[in-house]
């Protein structure tokens, strides 16, 4: 299985901060990398697909980059509704695997 | 509206059987893979397996093979996840999700989740 490792596991930030989360794959996955947001008690929501493509309806303060093994999710100006857990997931090969998650908390 | 609607929360005893469901609407249910994702309390997301409702082709993650059965009934646009003998360690939230080839095989539509609690 391809291992997906996110860092950090958690972070504290203030409204308006720029936040960056990284995801590293154990082998090259080209750009087959997706990002999800999960709020407490809710189902995950797709934010970004194919490393850098914003899913319809997702605010433009979210962006993704990277290819090969190293990827980032950035939030340009953190908003109160962005405090949540974020997961990366590779869709390069079976079984599809997720990172362990990054929890973004209020400072 | 494209949506997946899952069956309600379940409380079961160890050794009991269970089948939970995921009903799709608003799109061609037989044209996209459906995945089942486990989230144990306070933990991350694990894809258990996927099914193509058009022909019921199913792929299990090796660690879940033999532990659960994934099936679908395309006549009623519904996918299922079932256990023959539950364990306490099956306690988790279970999500179904649509895998969409138009967004690089990401899971773009998710059910609301079914909480399964296994306790004696």
Short mmCIF file of N, CA, C and O in Angstrom, two decimals, chain B residues 24-95:
data_model
loop_
_atom_site.label_atom_id
_atom_site.label_comp_id
_atom_site.label_asym_id
_atom_site.label_seq_id
_atom_site.Cartn_x
_atom_site.Cartn_y
_atom_site.Cartn_z
N UNK B 24 -28.48 5.94 -3.50
CA UNK B 24 -28.11 7.06 -4.33
C UNK B 24 -29.29 7.63 -5.09
O UNK B 24 -30.23 6.91 -5.44
N UNK B 25 -29.24 8.93 -5.35
CA UNK B 25 -30.27 9.58 -6.16
C UNK B 25 -29.69 10.79 -6.85
O UNK B 25 -28.67 11.33 -6.44
N UNK B 26 -30.34 11.20 -7.93
CA UNK B 26 -29.93 12.41 -8.64
C UNK B 26 -28.83 12.20 -9.66
O UNK B 26 -28.34 13.17 -10.25
N UNK B 27 -28.40 10.97 -9.86
CA UNK B 27 -27.38 10.68 -10.88
C UNK B 27 -27.53 9.22 -11.30
O UNK B 27 -28.32 8.47 -10.70
N UNK B 28 -26.75 8.81 -12.29
CA UNK B 28 -26.80 7.43 -12.77
C UNK B 28 -26.02 6.54 -11.82
O UNK B 28 -24.78 6.44 -11.90
N UNK B 29 -26.73 5.89 -10.91
CA UNK B 29 -26.10 5.12 -9.83
C UNK B 29 -25.21 4.00 -10.37
O UNK B 29 -24.22 3.63 -9.72
N UNK B 30 -25.55 3.48 -11.53
CA UNK B 30 -24.79 2.33 -12.06
C UNK B 30 -23.50 2.74 -12.75
O UNK B 30 -22.73 1.87 -13.17
N UNK B 31 -23.23 4.03 -12.86
CA UNK B 31 -22.09 4.51 -13.66
C UNK B 31 -20.87 4.92 -12.85
O UNK B 31 -19.84 5.26 -13.44
N UNK B 32 -20.97 4.94 -11.54
CA UNK B 32 -19.84 5.36 -10.68
C UNK B 32 -19.63 4.36 -9.55
O UNK B 32 -20.57 3.82 -9.00
N UNK B 33 -18.34 4.15 -9.22
CA UNK B 33 -18.02 3.29 -8.09
C UNK B 33 -18.51 3.93 -6.79
O UNK B 33 -18.50 5.16 -6.63
N UNK B 34 -18.91 3.08 -5.86
CA UNK B 34 -19.25 3.51 -4.50
C UNK B 34 -18.25 2.88 -3.52
O UNK B 34 -17.99 1.67 -3.58
N UNK B 35 -17.68 3.69 -2.66
CA UNK B 35 -16.75 3.19 -1.66
C UNK B 35 -17.37 3.21 -0.27
O UNK B 35 -18.28 4.01 0.01
N UNK B 36 -16.87 2.33 0.59
CA UNK B 36 -17.24 2.34 2.00
C UNK B 36 -16.01 2.71 2.81
O UNK B 36 -14.94 2.12 2.63
N UNK B 37 -16.17 3.69 3.69
CA UNK B 37 -15.06 4.24 4.47
C UNK B 37 -15.37 4.10 5.96
O UNK B 37 -16.46 4.47 6.41
N UNK B 38 -14.41 3.56 6.69
CA UNK B 38 -14.57 3.41 8.15
C UNK B 38 -13.85 4.53 8.87
O UNK B 38 -12.74 4.92 8.49
N UNK B 39 -14.47 5.04 9.91
CA UNK B 39 -13.82 6.01 10.80
C UNK B 39 -14.09 5.58 12.23
O UNK B 39 -15.19 5.76 12.76
N UNK B 40 -13.08 5.01 12.85
CA UNK B 40 -13.19 4.60 14.24
C UNK B 40 -13.19 5.83 15.13
O UNK B 40 -12.70 6.89 14.71
N UNK B 41 -13.73 5.73 16.33
CA UNK B 41 -13.87 6.91 17.19
C UNK B 41 -12.56 7.69 17.37
O UNK B 41 -11.54 7.11 17.78
N UNK B 42 -12.58 8.93 17.01
CA UNK B 42 -11.42 9.80 17.17
C UNK B 42 -10.28 9.54 16.21
O UNK B 42 -9.18 10.08 16.38
N UNK B 43 -10.52 8.73 15.18
CA UNK B 43 -9.45 8.34 14.26
C UNK B 43 -9.71 8.85 12.85
O UNK B 43 -10.67 9.59 12.59
N UNK B 44 -8.84 8.43 11.93
CA UNK B 44 -8.91 8.89 10.56
C UNK B 44 -9.77 8.01 9.67
O UNK B 44 -10.52 7.15 10.14
N UNK B 45 -9.63 8.24 8.37
CA UNK B 45 -10.47 7.59 7.36
C UNK B 45 -9.75 6.39 6.74
O UNK B 45 -8.57 6.49 6.37
N UNK B 46 -10.48 5.29 6.61
CA UNK B 46 -9.92 4.08 5.96
C UNK B 46 -10.92 3.59 4.91
O UNK B 46 -12.07 3.32 5.23
N UNK B 47 -10.45 3.46 3.68
CA UNK B 47 -11.31 2.91 2.63
C UNK B 47 -11.33 1.39 2.77
O UNK B 47 -10.29 0.75 2.74
N UNK B 48 -12.52 0.84 2.93
CA UNK B 48 -12.67 -0.61 3.15
C UNK B 48 -12.76 -1.38 1.83
O UNK B 48 -12.24 -2.48 1.71
N UNK B 49 -13.43 -0.79 0.87
CA UNK B 49 -13.63 -1.45 -0.42
C UNK B 49 -14.54 -0.61 -1.28
O UNK B 49 -15.13 0.38 -0.82
N UNK B 50 -14.62 -1.00 -2.54
CA UNK B 50 -15.46 -0.26 -3.49
C UNK B 50 -16.25 -1.25 -4.33
O UNK B 50 -15.83 -2.40 -4.53
N UNK B 51 -17.39 -0.78 -4.84
CA UNK B 51 -18.23 -1.61 -5.69
C UNK B 51 -18.72 -0.79 -6.86
O UNK B 51 -18.98 0.42 -6.73
N UNK B 52 -18.79 -1.43 -8.03
CA UNK B 52 -19.37 -0.80 -9.22
C UNK B 52 -20.78 -1.33 -9.36
O UNK B 52 -20.96 -2.48 -9.75
N UNK B 53 -21.79 -0.53 -9.02
CA UNK B 53 -23.16 -1.05 -9.01
C UNK B 53 -23.65 -1.57 -10.36
O UNK B 53 -24.57 -2.38 -10.42
N UNK B 54 -23.02 -1.11 -11.46
CA UNK B 54 -23.46 -1.56 -12.78
C UNK B 54 -23.36 -3.06 -12.97
O UNK B 54 -24.22 -3.67 -13.61
N UNK B 55 -22.25 -3.64 -12.41
CA UNK B 55 -22.06 -5.09 -12.57
C UNK B 55 -21.66 -5.77 -11.27
O UNK B 55 -21.32 -6.95 -11.26
N UNK B 56 -21.71 -5.02 -10.17
CA UNK B 56 -21.34 -5.50 -8.81
C UNK B 56 -19.88 -5.94 -8.70
O UNK B 56 -19.54 -6.68 -7.77
N UNK B 57 -19.02 -5.50 -9.61
CA UNK B 57 -17.59 -5.73 -9.44
C UNK B 57 -17.15 -5.09 -8.13
O UNK B 57 -17.48 -3.93 -7.87
N UNK B 58 -16.42 -5.83 -7.30
CA UNK B 58 -16.07 -5.36 -5.96
C UNK B 58 -14.59 -5.57 -5.70
O UNK B 58 -14.03 -6.62 -6.04
N UNK B 59 -13.95 -4.57 -5.09
CA UNK B 59 -12.55 -4.65 -4.70
C UNK B 59 -12.46 -4.33 -3.22
O UNK B 59 -12.92 -3.27 -2.78
N UNK B 60 -11.87 -5.24 -2.45
CA UNK B 60 -11.72 -5.04 -1.02
C UNK B 60 -10.28 -4.63 -0.70
O UNK B 60 -9.33 -5.11 -1.32
N UNK B 61 -10.12 -3.75 0.28
CA UNK B 61 -8.80 -3.55 0.85
C UNK B 61 -8.44 -4.87 1.54
O UNK B 61 -9.28 -5.44 2.25
N UNK B 62 -7.23 -5.36 1.37
CA UNK B 62 -6.88 -6.68 1.91
C UNK B 62 -7.23 -6.87 3.39
O UNK B 62 -7.69 -7.94 3.79
N UNK B 63 -7.05 -5.81 4.19
CA UNK B 63 -7.30 -5.96 5.63
C UNK B 63 -8.78 -6.14 5.95
O UNK B 63 -9.12 -6.57 7.07
N UNK B 64 -9.65 -5.86 5.00
CA UNK B 64 -11.09 -6.01 5.22
C UNK B 64 -11.67 -7.23 4.49
O UNK B 64 -12.82 -7.60 4.75
N UNK B 65 -10.88 -7.82 3.61
CA UNK B 65 -11.35 -9.01 2.88
C UNK B 65 -11.71 -10.10 3.87
O UNK B 65 -10.95 -10.42 4.78
N UNK B 66 -12.91 -10.66 3.71
CA UNK B 66 -13.36 -11.72 4.59
C UNK B 66 -13.99 -11.23 5.88
O UNK B 66 -14.59 -12.02 6.62
N UNK B 67 -13.82 -9.96 6.18
CA UNK B 67 -14.39 -9.39 7.41
C UNK B 67 -15.76 -8.77 7.16
O UNK B 67 -16.60 -8.73 8.07
N UNK B 68 -15.97 -8.27 5.96
CA UNK B 68 -17.23 -7.63 5.57
C UNK B 68 -17.58 -8.07 4.15
O UNK B 68 -16.73 -8.59 3.43
N UNK B 69 -18.84 -7.81 3.79
CA UNK B 69 -19.29 -8.07 2.43
C UNK B 69 -19.93 -6.80 1.89
O UNK B 69 -20.80 -6.20 2.56
N UNK B 70 -19.48 -6.39 0.72
CA UNK B 70 -20.04 -5.22 0.04
C UNK B 70 -20.86 -5.73 -1.13
O UNK B 70 -20.42 -6.61 -1.88
N UNK B 71 -22.06 -5.18 -1.28
CA UNK B 71 -22.94 -5.61 -2.37
C UNK B 71 -23.77 -4.42 -2.85
O UNK B 71 -23.69 -3.33 -2.28
N UNK B 72 -24.52 -4.63 -3.91
CA UNK B 72 -25.36 -3.56 -4.45
C UNK B 72 -26.58 -4.15 -5.13
O UNK B 72 -26.51 -5.27 -5.67
N UNK B 73 -27.66 -3.40 -5.12
CA UNK B 73 -28.88 -3.75 -5.87
C UNK B 73 -29.17 -2.57 -6.78
O UNK B 73 -29.68 -1.54 -6.33
N UNK B 74 -28.79 -2.72 -8.06
CA UNK B 74 -28.92 -1.57 -8.97
C UNK B 74 -30.38 -1.24 -9.27
O UNK B 74 -30.67 -0.12 -9.68
N UNK B 75 -31.28 -2.19 -9.04
CA UNK B 75 -32.68 -1.92 -9.33
C UNK B 75 -33.28 -0.89 -8.38
O UNK B 75 -34.28 -0.24 -8.69
N UNK B 76 -32.64 -0.74 -7.20
CA UNK B 76 -33.13 0.25 -6.23
C UNK B 76 -32.02 1.23 -5.84
O UNK B 76 -32.10 1.89 -4.81
N UNK B 77 -30.97 1.30 -6.67
CA UNK B 77 -29.90 2.30 -6.49
C UNK B 77 -29.30 2.27 -5.07
O UNK B 77 -29.08 3.32 -4.47
N UNK B 78 -29.04 1.09 -4.57
CA UNK B 78 -28.61 0.95 -3.19
C UNK B 78 -27.38 0.05 -3.08
O UNK B 78 -27.34 -1.03 -3.69
N UNK B 79 -26.40 0.51 -2.30
CA UNK B 79 -25.24 -0.29 -1.96
C UNK B 79 -25.32 -0.70 -0.48
O UNK B 79 -25.97 -0.01 0.32
N UNK B 80 -24.66 -1.79 -0.17
CA UNK B 80 -24.74 -2.35 1.18
C UNK B 80 -23.36 -2.70 1.71
O UNK B 80 -22.43 -3.02 0.97
N UNK B 81 -23.29 -2.68 3.05
CA UNK B 81 -22.11 -3.16 3.77
C UNK B 81 -22.64 -4.07 4.85
O UNK B 81 -23.52 -3.66 5.62
N UNK B 82 -22.13 -5.30 4.91
CA UNK B 82 -22.66 -6.22 5.90
C UNK B 82 -21.59 -7.00 6.63
O UNK B 82 -20.50 -7.21 6.12
N UNK B 83 -21.96 -7.39 7.84
CA UNK B 83 -21.13 -8.21 8.70
C UNK B 83 -21.92 -9.46 9.09
O UNK B 83 -23.13 -9.36 9.39
N UNK B 84 -21.26 -10.60 9.16
CA UNK B 84 -21.94 -11.82 9.59
C UNK B 84 -21.80 -12.03 11.10
O UNK B 84 -22.66 -12.68 11.72
N UNK B 85 -20.73 -11.51 11.68
CA UNK B 85 -20.51 -11.68 13.10
C UNK B 85 -19.72 -10.46 13.62
O UNK B 85 -18.51 -10.39 13.45
N UNK B 86 -20.42 -9.53 14.21
CA UNK B 86 -19.80 -8.28 14.64
C UNK B 86 -18.89 -8.48 15.84
O UNK B 86 -19.11 -9.36 16.68
N UNK B 87 -17.87 -7.62 15.91
CA UNK B 87 -16.96 -7.58 17.05
C UNK B 87 -17.02 -6.17 17.64
O UNK B 87 -17.41 -5.21 16.96
N UNK B 88 -16.59 -6.04 18.87
CA UNK B 88 -16.55 -4.72 19.51
C UNK B 88 -15.68 -3.76 18.70
O UNK B 88 -15.96 -2.56 18.63
N UNK B 89 -14.65 -4.29 18.06
CA UNK B 89 -13.74 -3.45 17.28
C UNK B 89 -14.36 -2.93 15.98
O UNK B 89 -13.76 -2.12 15.28
N UNK B 90 -15.58 -3.39 15.65
CA UNK B 90 -16.29 -2.85 14.48
C UNK B 90 -17.03 -1.56 14.81
O UNK B 90 -17.62 -0.93 13.92
N UNK B 91 -17.01 -1.17 16.07
CA UNK B 91 -17.64 0.09 16.47
C UNK B 91 -16.97 1.25 15.75
O UNK B 91 -15.76 1.48 15.89
N UNK B 92 -17.75 1.97 14.96
CA UNK B 92 -17.19 3.03 14.13
C UNK B 92 -18.33 3.75 13.40
O UNK B 92 -19.48 3.29 13.38
N UNK B 93 -17.98 4.86 12.78
CA UNK B 93 -18.85 5.51 11.82
C UNK B 93 -18.48 4.98 10.45
O UNK B 93 -17.28 4.87 10.13
N UNK B 94 -19.47 4.64 9.66
CA UNK B 94 -19.24 4.13 8.31
C UNK B 94 -19.89 5.08 7.30
O UNK B 94 -21.06 5.43 7.42
N UNK B 95 -19.09 5.49 6.32
CA UNK B 95 -19.56 6.37 5.27
C UNK B 95 -19.53 5.64 3.92
O UNK B 95 -18.58 4.89 3.65
#
